[in-house]
Short mmCIF file of C-alpha atoms and ligand atoms in Angstrom, two decimals:
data_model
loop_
_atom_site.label_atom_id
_atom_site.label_comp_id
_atom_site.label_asym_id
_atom_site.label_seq_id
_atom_site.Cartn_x
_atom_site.Cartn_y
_atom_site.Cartn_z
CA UNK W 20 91.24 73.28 127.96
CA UNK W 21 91.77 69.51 127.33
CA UNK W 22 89.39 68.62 124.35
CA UNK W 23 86.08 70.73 124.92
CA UNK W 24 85.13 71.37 121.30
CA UNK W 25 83.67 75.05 120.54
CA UNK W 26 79.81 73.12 120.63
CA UNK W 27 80.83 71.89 123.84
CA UNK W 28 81.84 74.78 125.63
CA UNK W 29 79.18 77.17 124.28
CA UNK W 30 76.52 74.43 125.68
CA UNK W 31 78.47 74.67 128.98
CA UNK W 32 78.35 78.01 129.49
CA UNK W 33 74.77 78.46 127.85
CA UNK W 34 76.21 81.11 125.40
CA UNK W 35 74.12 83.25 123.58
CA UNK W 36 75.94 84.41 120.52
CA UNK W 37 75.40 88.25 119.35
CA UNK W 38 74.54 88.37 115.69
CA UNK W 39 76.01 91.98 115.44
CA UNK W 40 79.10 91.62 116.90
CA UNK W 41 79.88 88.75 113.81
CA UNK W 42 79.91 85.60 115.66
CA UNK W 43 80.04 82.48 113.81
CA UNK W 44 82.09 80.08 116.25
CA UNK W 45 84.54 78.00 114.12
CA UNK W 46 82.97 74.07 114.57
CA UNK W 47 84.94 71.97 112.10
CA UNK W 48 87.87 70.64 113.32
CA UNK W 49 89.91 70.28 110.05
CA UNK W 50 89.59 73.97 109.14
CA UNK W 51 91.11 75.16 112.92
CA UNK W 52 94.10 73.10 111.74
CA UNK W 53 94.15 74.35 108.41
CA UNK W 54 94.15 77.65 109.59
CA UNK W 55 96.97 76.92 112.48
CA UNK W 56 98.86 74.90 109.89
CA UNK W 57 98.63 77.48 107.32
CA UNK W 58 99.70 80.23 109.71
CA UNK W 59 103.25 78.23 110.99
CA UNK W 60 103.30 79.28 114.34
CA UNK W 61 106.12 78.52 116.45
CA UNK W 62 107.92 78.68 119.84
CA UNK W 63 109.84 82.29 117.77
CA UNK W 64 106.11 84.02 117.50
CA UNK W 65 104.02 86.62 118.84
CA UNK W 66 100.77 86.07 117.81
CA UNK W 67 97.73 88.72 117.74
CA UNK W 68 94.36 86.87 117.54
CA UNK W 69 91.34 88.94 116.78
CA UNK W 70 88.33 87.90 118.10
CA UNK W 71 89.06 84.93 120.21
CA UNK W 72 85.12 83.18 120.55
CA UNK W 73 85.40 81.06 123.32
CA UNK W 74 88.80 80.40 122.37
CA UNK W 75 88.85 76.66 120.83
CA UNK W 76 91.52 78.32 117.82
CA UNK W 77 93.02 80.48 120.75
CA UNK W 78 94.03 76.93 122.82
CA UNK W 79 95.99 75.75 119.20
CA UNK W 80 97.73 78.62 118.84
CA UNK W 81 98.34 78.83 122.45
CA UNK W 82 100.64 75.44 122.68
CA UNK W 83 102.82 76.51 119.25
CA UNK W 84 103.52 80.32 119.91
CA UNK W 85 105.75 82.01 121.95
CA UNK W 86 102.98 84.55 123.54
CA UNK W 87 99.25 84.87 122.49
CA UNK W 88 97.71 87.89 122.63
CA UNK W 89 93.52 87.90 121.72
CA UNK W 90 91.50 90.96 121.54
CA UNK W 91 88.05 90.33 122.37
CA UNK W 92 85.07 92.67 122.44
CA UNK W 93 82.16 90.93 123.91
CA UNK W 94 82.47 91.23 127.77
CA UNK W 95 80.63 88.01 127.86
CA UNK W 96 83.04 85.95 126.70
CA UNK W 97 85.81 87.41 128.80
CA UNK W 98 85.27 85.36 131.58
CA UNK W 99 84.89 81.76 129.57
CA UNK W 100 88.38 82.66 128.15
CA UNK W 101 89.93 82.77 131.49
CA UNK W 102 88.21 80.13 132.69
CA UNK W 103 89.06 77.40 130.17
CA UNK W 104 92.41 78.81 129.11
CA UNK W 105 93.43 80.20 132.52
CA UNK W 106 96.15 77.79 132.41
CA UNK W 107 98.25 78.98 129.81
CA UNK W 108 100.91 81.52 131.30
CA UNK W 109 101.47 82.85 127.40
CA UNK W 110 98.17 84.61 127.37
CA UNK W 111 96.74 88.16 127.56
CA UNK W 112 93.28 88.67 126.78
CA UNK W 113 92.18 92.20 125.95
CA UNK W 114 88.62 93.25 126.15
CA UNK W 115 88.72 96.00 123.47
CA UNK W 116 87.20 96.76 120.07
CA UNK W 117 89.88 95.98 117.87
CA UNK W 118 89.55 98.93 115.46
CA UNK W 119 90.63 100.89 118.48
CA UNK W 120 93.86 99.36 119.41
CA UNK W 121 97.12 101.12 118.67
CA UNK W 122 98.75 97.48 117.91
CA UNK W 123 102.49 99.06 118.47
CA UNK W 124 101.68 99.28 122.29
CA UNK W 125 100.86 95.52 122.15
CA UNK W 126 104.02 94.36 119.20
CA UNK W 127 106.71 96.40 120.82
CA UNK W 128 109.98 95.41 119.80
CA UNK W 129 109.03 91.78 118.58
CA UNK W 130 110.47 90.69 116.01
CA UNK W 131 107.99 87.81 114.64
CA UNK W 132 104.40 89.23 114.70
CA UNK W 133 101.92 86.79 113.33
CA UNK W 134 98.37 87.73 113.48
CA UNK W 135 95.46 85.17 113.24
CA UNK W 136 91.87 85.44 112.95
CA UNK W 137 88.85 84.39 112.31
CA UNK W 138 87.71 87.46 111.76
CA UNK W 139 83.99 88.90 112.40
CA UNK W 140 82.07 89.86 108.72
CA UNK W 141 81.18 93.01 109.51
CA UNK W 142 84.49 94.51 110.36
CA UNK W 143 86.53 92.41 107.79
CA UNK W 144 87.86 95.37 105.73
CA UNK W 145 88.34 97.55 108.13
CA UNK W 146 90.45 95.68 110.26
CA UNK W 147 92.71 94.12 107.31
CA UNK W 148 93.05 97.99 106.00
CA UNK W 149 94.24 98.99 109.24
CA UNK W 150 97.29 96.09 109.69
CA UNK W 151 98.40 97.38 106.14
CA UNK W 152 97.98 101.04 106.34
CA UNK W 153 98.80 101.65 109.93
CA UNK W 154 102.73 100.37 109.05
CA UNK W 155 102.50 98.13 111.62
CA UNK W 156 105.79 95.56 112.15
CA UNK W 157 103.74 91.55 111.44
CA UNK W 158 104.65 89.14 109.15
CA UNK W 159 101.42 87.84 108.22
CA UNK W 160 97.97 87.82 108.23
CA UNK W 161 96.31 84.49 108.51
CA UNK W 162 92.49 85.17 108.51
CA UNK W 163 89.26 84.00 107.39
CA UNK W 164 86.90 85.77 106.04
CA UNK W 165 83.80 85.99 103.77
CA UNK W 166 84.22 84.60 100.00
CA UNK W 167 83.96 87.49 98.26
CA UNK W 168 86.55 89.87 100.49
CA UNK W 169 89.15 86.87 99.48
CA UNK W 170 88.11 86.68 95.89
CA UNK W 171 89.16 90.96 95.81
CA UNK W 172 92.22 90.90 97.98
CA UNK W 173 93.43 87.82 95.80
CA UNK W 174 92.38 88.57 92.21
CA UNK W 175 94.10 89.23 88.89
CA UNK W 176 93.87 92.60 86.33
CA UNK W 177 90.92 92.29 84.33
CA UNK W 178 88.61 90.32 86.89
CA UNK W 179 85.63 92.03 88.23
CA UNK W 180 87.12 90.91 91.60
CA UNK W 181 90.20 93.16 91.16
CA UNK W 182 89.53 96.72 92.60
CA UNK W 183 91.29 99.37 94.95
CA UNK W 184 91.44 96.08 98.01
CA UNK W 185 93.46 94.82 95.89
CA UNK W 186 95.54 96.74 95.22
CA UNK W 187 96.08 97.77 99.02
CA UNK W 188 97.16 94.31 99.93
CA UNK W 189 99.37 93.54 96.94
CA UNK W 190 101.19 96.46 97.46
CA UNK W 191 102.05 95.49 100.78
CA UNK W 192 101.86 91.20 100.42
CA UNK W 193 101.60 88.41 98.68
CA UNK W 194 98.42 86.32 98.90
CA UNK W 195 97.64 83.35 98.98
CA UNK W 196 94.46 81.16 99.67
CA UNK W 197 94.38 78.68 101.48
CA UNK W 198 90.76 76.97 101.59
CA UNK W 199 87.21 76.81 101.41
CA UNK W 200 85.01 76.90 104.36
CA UNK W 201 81.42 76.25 103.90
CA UNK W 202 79.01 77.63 106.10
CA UNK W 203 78.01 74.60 107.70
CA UNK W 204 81.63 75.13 109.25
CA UNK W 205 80.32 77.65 111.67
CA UNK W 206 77.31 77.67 114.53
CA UNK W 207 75.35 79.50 113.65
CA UNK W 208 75.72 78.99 110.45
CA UNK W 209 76.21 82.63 108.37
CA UNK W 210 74.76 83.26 105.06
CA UNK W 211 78.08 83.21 103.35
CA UNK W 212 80.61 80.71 102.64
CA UNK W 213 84.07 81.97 103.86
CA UNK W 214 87.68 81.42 102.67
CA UNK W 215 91.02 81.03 104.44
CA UNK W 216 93.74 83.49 102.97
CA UNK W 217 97.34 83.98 104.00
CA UNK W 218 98.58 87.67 103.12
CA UNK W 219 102.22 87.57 103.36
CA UNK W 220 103.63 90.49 104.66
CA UNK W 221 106.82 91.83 101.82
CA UNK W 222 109.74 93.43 103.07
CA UNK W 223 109.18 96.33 100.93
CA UNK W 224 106.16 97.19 98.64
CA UNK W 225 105.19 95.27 95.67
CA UNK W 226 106.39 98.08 93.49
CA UNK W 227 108.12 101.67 94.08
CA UNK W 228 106.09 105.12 94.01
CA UNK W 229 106.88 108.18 94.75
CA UNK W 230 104.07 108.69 96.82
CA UNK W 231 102.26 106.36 98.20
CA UNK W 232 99.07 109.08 98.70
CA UNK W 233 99.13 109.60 95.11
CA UNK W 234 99.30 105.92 94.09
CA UNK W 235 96.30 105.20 96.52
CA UNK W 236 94.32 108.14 94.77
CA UNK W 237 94.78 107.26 91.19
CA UNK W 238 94.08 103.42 92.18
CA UNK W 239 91.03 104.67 94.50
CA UNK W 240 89.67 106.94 91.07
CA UNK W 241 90.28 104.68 88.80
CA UNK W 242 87.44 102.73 90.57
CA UNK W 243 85.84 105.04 91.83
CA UNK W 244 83.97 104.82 88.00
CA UNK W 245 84.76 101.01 87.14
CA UNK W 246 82.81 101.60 83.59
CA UNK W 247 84.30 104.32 83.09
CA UNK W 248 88.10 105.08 81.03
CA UNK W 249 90.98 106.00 83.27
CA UNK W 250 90.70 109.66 81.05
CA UNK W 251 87.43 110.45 82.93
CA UNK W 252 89.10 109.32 86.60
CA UNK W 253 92.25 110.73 86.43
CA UNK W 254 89.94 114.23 85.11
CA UNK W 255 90.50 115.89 88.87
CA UNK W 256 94.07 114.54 89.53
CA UNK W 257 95.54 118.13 89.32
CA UNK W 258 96.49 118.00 85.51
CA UNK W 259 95.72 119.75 82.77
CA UNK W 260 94.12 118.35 79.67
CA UNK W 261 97.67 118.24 78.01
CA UNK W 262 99.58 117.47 81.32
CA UNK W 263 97.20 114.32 81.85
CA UNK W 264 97.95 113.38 78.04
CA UNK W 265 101.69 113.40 78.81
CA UNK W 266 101.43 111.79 82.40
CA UNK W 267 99.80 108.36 79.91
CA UNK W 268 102.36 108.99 77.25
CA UNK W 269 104.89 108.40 79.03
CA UNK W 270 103.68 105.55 81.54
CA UNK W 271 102.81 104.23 77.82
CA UNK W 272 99.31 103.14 79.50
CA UNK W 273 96.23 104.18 76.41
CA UNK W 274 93.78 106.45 78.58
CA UNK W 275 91.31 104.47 76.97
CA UNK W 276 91.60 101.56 79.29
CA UNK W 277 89.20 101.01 82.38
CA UNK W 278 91.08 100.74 85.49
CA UNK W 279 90.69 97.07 86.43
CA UNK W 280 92.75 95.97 83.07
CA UNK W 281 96.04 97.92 85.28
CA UNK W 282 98.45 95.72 86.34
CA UNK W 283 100.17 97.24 90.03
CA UNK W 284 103.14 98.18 88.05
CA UNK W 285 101.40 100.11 85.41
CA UNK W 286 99.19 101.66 88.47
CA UNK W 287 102.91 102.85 90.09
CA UNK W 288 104.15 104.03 86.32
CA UNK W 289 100.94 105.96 85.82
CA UNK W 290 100.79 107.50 89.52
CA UNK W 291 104.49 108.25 89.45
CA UNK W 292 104.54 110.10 85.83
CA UNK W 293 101.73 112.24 87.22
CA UNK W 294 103.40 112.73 90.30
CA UNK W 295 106.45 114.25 88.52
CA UNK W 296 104.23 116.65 86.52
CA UNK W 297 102.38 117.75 89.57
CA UNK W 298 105.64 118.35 91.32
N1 SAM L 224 87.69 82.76 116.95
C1 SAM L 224 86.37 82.23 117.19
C2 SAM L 224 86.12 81.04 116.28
O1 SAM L 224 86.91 80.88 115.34
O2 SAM L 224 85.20 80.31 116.51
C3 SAM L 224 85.27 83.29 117.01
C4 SAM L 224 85.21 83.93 115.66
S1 SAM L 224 83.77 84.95 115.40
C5 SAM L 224 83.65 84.91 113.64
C6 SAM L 224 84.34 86.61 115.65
C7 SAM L 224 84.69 87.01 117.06
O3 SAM L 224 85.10 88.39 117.04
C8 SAM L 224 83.58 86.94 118.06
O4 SAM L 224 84.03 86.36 119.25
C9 SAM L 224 83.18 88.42 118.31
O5 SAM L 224 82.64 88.66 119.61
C10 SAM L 224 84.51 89.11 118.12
N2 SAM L 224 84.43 90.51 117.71
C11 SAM L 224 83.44 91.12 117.01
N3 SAM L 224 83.74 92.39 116.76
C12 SAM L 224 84.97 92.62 117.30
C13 SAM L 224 85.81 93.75 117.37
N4 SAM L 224 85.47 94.92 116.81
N5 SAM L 224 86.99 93.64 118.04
C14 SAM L 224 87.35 92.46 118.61
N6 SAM L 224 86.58 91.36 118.58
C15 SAM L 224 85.41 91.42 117.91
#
Protein backbone atom coordinates (compact mmCIF):
# COMPACT_ATOMS: atom_id res chain seq x y z
CA UNK A 1 0.00 0.00 0.00
CA UNK A 2 3.27 2.03 0.27
CA UNK A 3 2.42 5.05 2.61
CA UNK A 4 -1.26 6.17 1.66
CA UNK A 5 -2.45 7.32 5.08
CA UNK A 6 -6.26 6.37 5.98
CA UNK A 7 -7.13 10.47 4.92
CA UNK A 8 -5.44 9.71 1.84
CA UNK A 9 -7.04 6.79 0.64
CA UNK A 10 -10.61 7.67 1.72
CA UNK A 11 -10.05 11.05 -0.49
CA UNK A 12 -8.94 8.68 -3.29
CA UNK A 13 -11.63 6.63 -3.42
CA UNK A 14 -14.24 9.46 -2.46
CA UNK A 15 -15.50 7.30 0.51
CA UNK A 16 -18.52 8.00 2.14
CA UNK A 17 -18.40 6.60 5.60
CA UNK A 18 -21.78 4.94 7.10
CA UNK A 19 -22.51 6.35 10.50
CA UNK A 20 -24.44 3.10 11.46
CA UNK A 21 -22.22 0.63 10.59
CA UNK A 22 -19.56 2.47 13.41
CA UNK A 23 -17.01 3.94 11.24
CA UNK A 24 -14.53 6.15 12.70
CA UNK A 25 -11.32 5.49 10.44
CA UNK A 26 -8.22 5.36 12.74
CA UNK A 27 -6.09 8.84 11.54
CA UNK A 28 -3.29 9.17 14.08
CA UNK A 29 -0.40 7.47 13.30
CA UNK A 30 1.05 6.86 16.84
CA UNK A 31 -2.07 5.07 18.10
CA UNK A 32 -1.97 2.35 14.85
CA UNK A 33 1.46 1.58 16.33
CA UNK A 34 0.42 1.53 19.74
CA UNK A 35 -2.14 -0.74 18.98
CA UNK A 36 0.25 -3.10 16.62
CA UNK A 37 2.94 -2.73 19.27
CA UNK A 38 0.70 -3.54 22.03
CA UNK A 39 -0.74 -6.56 20.23
CA UNK A 40 3.06 -8.34 19.43
CA UNK A 41 2.36 -9.78 16.31
CA UNK A 42 4.75 -11.94 14.70
CA UNK A 43 5.83 -14.16 11.77
CA UNK A 44 4.12 -17.35 14.58
CA UNK A 45 0.45 -15.50 14.33
CA UNK A 46 -2.85 -15.78 12.93
CA UNK A 47 -4.45 -12.73 13.23
CA UNK A 48 -8.41 -12.01 13.03
CA UNK A 49 -9.04 -8.27 12.36
CA UNK A 50 -12.56 -7.06 12.76
CA UNK A 51 -13.56 -4.43 10.76
CA UNK A 52 -10.72 -3.65 8.51
CA UNK A 53 -11.77 0.34 7.20
CA UNK A 54 -9.85 0.79 4.31
CA UNK A 55 -7.25 -1.19 5.81
CA UNK A 56 -4.33 1.38 6.88
CA UNK A 57 -4.07 -0.99 10.53
CA UNK A 58 -4.76 -4.10 8.21
CA UNK A 59 -1.29 -3.18 5.98
CA UNK A 60 0.75 -3.15 9.74
CA UNK A 61 -0.44 -6.13 10.77
CA UNK A 62 -0.13 -7.54 7.39
CA UNK A 63 3.96 -7.28 7.21
CA UNK A 64 4.37 -8.83 11.10
CA UNK A 65 1.82 -11.82 11.04
CA UNK A 66 1.92 -15.00 9.69
CA UNK A 67 -1.74 -14.79 7.91
CA UNK A 68 -4.32 -11.90 8.25
CA UNK A 69 -7.64 -12.59 8.16
CA UNK A 70 -10.26 -9.20 8.24
CA UNK A 71 -13.92 -9.47 8.39
CA UNK A 72 -15.53 -6.64 6.84
CA UNK A 73 -19.20 -5.81 6.47
CA UNK A 74 -19.60 -2.86 4.27
CA UNK A 75 -19.53 -4.15 0.61
CA UNK A 76 -18.13 -0.81 -0.21
CA UNK A 77 -15.06 -1.14 1.14
CA UNK A 78 -14.44 -4.61 -0.21
CA UNK A 79 -13.08 -3.58 -3.26
CA UNK A 80 -10.54 -0.66 -1.79
CA UNK A 81 -9.13 -3.54 0.37
CA UNK A 82 -8.17 -5.54 -2.57
CA UNK A 83 -7.13 -2.90 -4.38
CA UNK A 84 -4.53 -1.32 -2.08
CA UNK A 85 -3.59 -4.50 -0.24
CA UNK A 86 -3.96 -6.89 -3.20
CA UNK A 87 -0.40 -7.47 -2.86
CA UNK A 88 -0.11 -9.21 0.22
CA UNK A 89 -0.42 -13.11 -0.42
CA UNK A 90 -1.23 -13.47 3.65
CA UNK A 91 -4.65 -12.02 3.25
CA UNK A 92 -8.31 -13.13 3.21
CA UNK A 93 -10.88 -10.62 3.36
CA UNK A 94 -14.35 -11.73 4.37
CA UNK A 95 -17.37 -9.70 3.61
CA UNK A 96 -19.55 -10.84 6.57
CA UNK A 97 -21.17 -9.38 9.68
CA UNK A 98 -18.96 -10.45 12.25
CA UNK A 99 -21.55 -11.46 14.87
CA UNK A 100 -22.34 -14.14 12.37
CA UNK A 101 -19.12 -15.88 11.91
CA UNK A 102 -18.52 -19.28 13.47
CA UNK A 103 -14.67 -18.14 14.10
CA UNK A 104 -13.58 -22.08 14.46
CA UNK A 105 -14.15 -22.45 10.60
CA UNK A 106 -11.71 -19.52 10.14
CA UNK A 107 -8.93 -20.55 13.49
CA UNK A 108 -8.82 -24.21 12.67
CA UNK A 109 -6.06 -25.88 14.18
CA UNK A 110 -3.82 -22.68 14.76
CA UNK A 111 -2.14 -22.54 17.41
CA UNK A 112 -1.45 -18.59 17.93
CA UNK A 113 -4.78 -16.72 17.34
CA UNK A 114 -4.43 -13.05 17.91
CA UNK A 115 -7.36 -10.94 17.19
CA UNK A 116 -7.14 -7.12 16.55
CA UNK A 117 -9.59 -4.47 16.17
CA UNK A 118 -10.64 -1.40 16.09
CA UNK A 119 -13.77 -2.26 16.78
CA UNK A 120 -17.18 -0.44 15.60
CA UNK A 121 -19.22 1.26 18.92
CA UNK A 122 -22.23 -0.14 18.35
CA UNK A 123 -21.34 -3.77 18.34
CA UNK A 124 -18.50 -3.47 20.99
CA UNK A 125 -20.06 -5.82 23.60
CA UNK A 126 -21.42 -8.05 21.61
CA UNK A 127 -18.58 -9.00 19.73
CA UNK A 128 -16.04 -9.12 22.85
CA UNK A 129 -18.92 -11.43 24.65
CA UNK A 130 -18.88 -13.67 21.85
CA UNK A 131 -14.70 -14.33 21.65
CA UNK A 132 -15.13 -15.16 25.47
CA UNK A 133 -18.26 -17.12 25.63
CA UNK A 134 -18.13 -18.92 22.36
CA UNK A 135 -14.73 -20.94 23.83
CA UNK A 136 -13.04 -19.98 21.02
CA UNK A 137 -8.97 -21.05 20.84
CA UNK A 138 -7.10 -16.90 20.66
CA UNK A 139 -4.71 -15.61 22.79
CA UNK A 140 -5.70 -12.16 22.91
CA UNK A 141 -7.81 -9.51 22.23
CA UNK A 142 -6.22 -6.29 21.24
CA UNK A 143 -9.11 -3.79 20.58
CA UNK A 144 -10.21 -0.36 20.92
CA UNK A 145 -13.10 0.67 21.99
CA UNK A 146 -15.25 3.41 23.63
CA UNK A 147 -13.99 4.78 27.21
CA UNK A 148 -16.48 3.61 29.20
CA UNK A 149 -16.69 -0.31 27.81
CA UNK A 150 -12.75 -0.25 28.94
CA UNK A 151 -13.34 1.47 32.22
CA UNK A 152 -16.07 -1.91 33.00
CA UNK A 153 -14.07 -4.69 31.47
CA UNK A 154 -10.96 -3.25 33.47
CA UNK A 155 -12.29 -2.11 36.84
CA UNK A 156 -11.84 -3.07 40.49
CA UNK A 157 -14.71 -4.37 43.34
CA UNK A 158 -16.34 -1.48 44.68
CA UNK A 159 -16.15 0.90 41.51
CA UNK A 160 -19.29 1.84 39.82
CA UNK A 161 -17.40 0.62 36.70
CA UNK A 162 -17.28 -2.99 37.99
CA UNK A 163 -20.45 -4.96 36.88
CA UNK A 164 -21.39 -8.44 35.24
CA UNK A 165 -18.62 -7.25 31.90
CA UNK A 166 -16.44 -7.55 34.20
CA UNK A 167 -16.69 -10.15 35.48
CA UNK A 168 -17.06 -12.04 32.01
CA UNK A 169 -13.64 -10.97 30.92
CA UNK A 170 -11.76 -11.52 34.17
CA UNK A 171 -12.91 -14.79 34.37
CA UNK A 172 -11.53 -15.60 31.18
CA UNK A 173 -8.28 -12.78 30.99
CA UNK A 174 -6.30 -10.50 32.31
CA UNK A 175 -6.62 -6.86 31.23
CA UNK A 176 -4.76 -4.47 30.65
CA UNK A 177 -4.98 -0.88 29.11
CA UNK A 178 -3.03 0.28 27.04
CA UNK A 179 -3.92 4.05 26.03
CA UNK A 180 -5.98 6.90 25.50
CA UNK A 181 -7.33 7.87 22.22
CA UNK A 182 -9.06 11.10 21.89
CA UNK A 183 -11.57 11.60 19.44
CA UNK A 184 -9.76 13.85 17.33
CA UNK A 185 -7.90 10.42 16.59
CA UNK A 186 -10.62 9.34 14.27
CA UNK A 187 -12.41 10.99 10.91
CA UNK A 188 -15.08 11.57 11.61
CA UNK A 189 -14.54 12.31 14.73
CA UNK A 190 -17.16 10.20 17.29
CA UNK A 191 -18.64 11.66 20.30
CA UNK A 192 -16.61 9.55 22.60
CA UNK A 193 -13.10 9.29 23.49
CA UNK A 194 -11.92 5.62 23.11
CA UNK A 195 -9.29 3.47 24.91
CA UNK A 196 -6.87 0.76 23.78
CA UNK A 197 -7.17 -2.48 26.03
CA UNK A 198 -5.30 -5.75 25.78
CA UNK A 199 -7.46 -8.74 27.31
CA UNK A 200 -5.13 -11.51 27.77
CA UNK A 201 -6.52 -14.65 27.12
CA UNK A 202 -5.69 -17.26 30.65
CA UNK A 203 -5.10 -20.73 30.20
CA UNK A 204 -7.79 -21.59 32.51
CA UNK A 205 -10.40 -19.29 34.26
CA UNK A 206 -9.56 -16.72 36.74
CA UNK A 207 -11.09 -18.85 39.42
CA UNK A 208 -12.83 -22.47 39.61
CA UNK A 209 -16.79 -23.00 39.70
CA UNK A 210 -18.69 -25.63 39.48
CA UNK A 211 -20.78 -24.26 36.99
CA UNK A 212 -20.02 -21.77 35.01
CA UNK A 213 -24.11 -21.11 34.23
CA UNK A 214 -24.59 -20.66 37.80
CA UNK A 215 -21.62 -18.33 38.39
CA UNK A 216 -22.83 -16.15 35.37
CA UNK A 217 -26.41 -16.03 37.03
CA UNK A 218 -25.54 -15.04 40.50
CA UNK A 219 -22.92 -12.40 38.95
CA UNK A 220 -25.73 -11.36 36.25
CA UNK A 221 -28.44 -10.93 39.59
CA UNK A 222 -26.35 -9.51 41.66
CA UNK A 223 -26.52 -6.56 39.16
CA UNK A 224 -29.29 -7.02 37.89
CA UNK A 225 -30.38 -4.60 41.24
CA UNK A 226 -26.92 -2.70 41.78
CA UNK A 227 -28.68 -0.77 44.93
CA UNK A 228 -29.91 -3.45 46.02
CA UNK A 229 -28.22 -6.34 48.86
CA UNK A 230 -27.11 -9.60 47.34
CA UNK A 231 -30.22 -11.11 49.88
CA UNK A 232 -32.81 -9.52 47.51
CA UNK A 233 -30.79 -10.92 44.12
CA UNK A 234 -29.96 -14.15 45.06
CA UNK A 235 -34.18 -14.21 46.31
CA UNK A 236 -35.03 -16.49 42.95
CA UNK A 237 -31.75 -18.55 42.84
CA UNK A 238 -33.67 -21.79 43.75
CA UNK A 239 -33.09 -21.58 47.64
CA UNK A 240 -35.01 -21.45 50.36
CA UNK A 241 -34.98 -18.67 52.91
CA UNK A 242 -32.75 -20.94 55.19
CA UNK A 243 -30.87 -22.68 52.25
CA UNK A 244 -29.85 -19.08 50.90
CA UNK A 245 -28.75 -18.22 54.65
CA UNK A 246 -26.44 -21.26 54.62
CA UNK A 247 -25.24 -20.89 50.88
CA UNK A 248 -23.61 -17.00 52.59
CA UNK A 249 -22.60 -18.75 55.76
CA UNK A 250 -20.52 -20.71 54.44
CA UNK A 251 -18.96 -18.62 51.43
CA UNK A 252 -18.57 -16.32 54.73
CA UNK A 253 -19.83 -13.37 52.28
CA UNK A 254 -22.62 -10.96 54.82
CA UNK A 255 -25.86 -10.95 52.50
CA UNK A 256 -25.87 -7.51 53.36
CA UNK A 257 -23.35 -6.49 50.81
CA UNK A 258 -24.31 -5.02 47.28
CA UNK A 259 -22.85 -6.99 44.58
CA UNK A 260 -20.18 -4.68 43.15
CA UNK A 261 -18.13 -4.83 46.69
CA UNK A 262 -17.58 -9.02 45.40
CA UNK A 263 -14.33 -9.76 44.58
CA UNK A 264 -14.37 -12.81 41.50
CA UNK A 265 -13.33 -15.21 44.11
CA UNK A 266 -15.98 -14.46 46.57
CA UNK A 267 -18.49 -14.40 43.35
CA UNK A 268 -17.08 -18.32 42.63
CA UNK A 269 -17.34 -19.14 46.67
CA UNK A 270 -20.86 -17.75 46.78
CA UNK A 271 -22.07 -19.40 43.33
CA UNK A 272 -20.36 -22.66 44.19
CA UNK A 273 -21.89 -23.00 47.95
CA UNK A 274 -25.28 -22.47 46.30
CA UNK A 275 -24.54 -24.73 43.68
CA UNK A 276 -23.90 -27.58 46.18
CA UNK A 277 -27.22 -26.90 47.98
CA UNK A 278 -29.13 -26.84 44.79
CA UNK A 279 -27.55 -30.08 43.78
N1 LIG B 1 -9.95 -0.56 11.15
C1 LIG B 1 -10.34 0.72 10.60
C2 LIG B 1 -9.58 1.83 11.30
O1 LIG B 1 -8.99 1.53 12.36
O2 LIG B 1 -9.57 2.92 10.82
C3 LIG B 1 -11.85 0.95 10.70
C4 LIG B 1 -12.43 0.92 12.08
S1 LIG B 1 -14.13 1.45 12.16
C5 LIG B 1 -14.22 1.96 13.86
C6 LIG B 1 -15.08 -0.05 12.23
C7 LIG B 1 -15.14 -0.87 10.98
O3 LIG B 1 -15.97 -2.03 11.24
C8 LIG B 1 -15.74 -0.21 9.77
O4 LIG B 1 -14.97 -0.47 8.64
C9 LIG B 1 -17.14 -0.86 9.63
O5 LIG B 1 -17.63 -0.89 8.28
C10 LIG B 1 -16.87 -2.25 10.15
N2 LIG B 1 -18.02 -2.95 10.70
C11 LIG B 1 -19.14 -2.40 11.26
N3 LIG B 1 -19.96 -3.35 11.71
C12 LIG B 1 -19.36 -4.54 11.45
C13 LIG B 1 -19.74 -5.89 11.68
N4 LIG B 1 -20.88 -6.21 12.30
N5 LIG B 1 -18.90 -6.87 11.25
C14 LIG B 1 -17.74 -6.56 10.62
N6 LIG B 1 -17.34 -5.29 10.37
C15 LIG B 1 -18.14 -4.29 10.80
Amino acid sequence: MGKLTTSDIVKKYNFRFTKSLGQNFLTDESVLMDIVESANITKDDFVIEIGPGVGTLTNELLKRAKFVYAIELDSKLIPILQQELGIHDNFKIINEDALKVDFNEIIGNEESVKVVANLPYYVTTPIISKFLTEGYNFKSLTIMIQKEVAERINAEPGTKEYGALTLLAQYYCDTEIIRKVPASAFIPSPKVDSIVIKLNKLSKPKVSVKSEKLFFKVVKQSFSMRRKTLWNGMKNIGLNKEMLMEAFQKSDIDPKRRGETLTIQEFANLSNSIYELLN
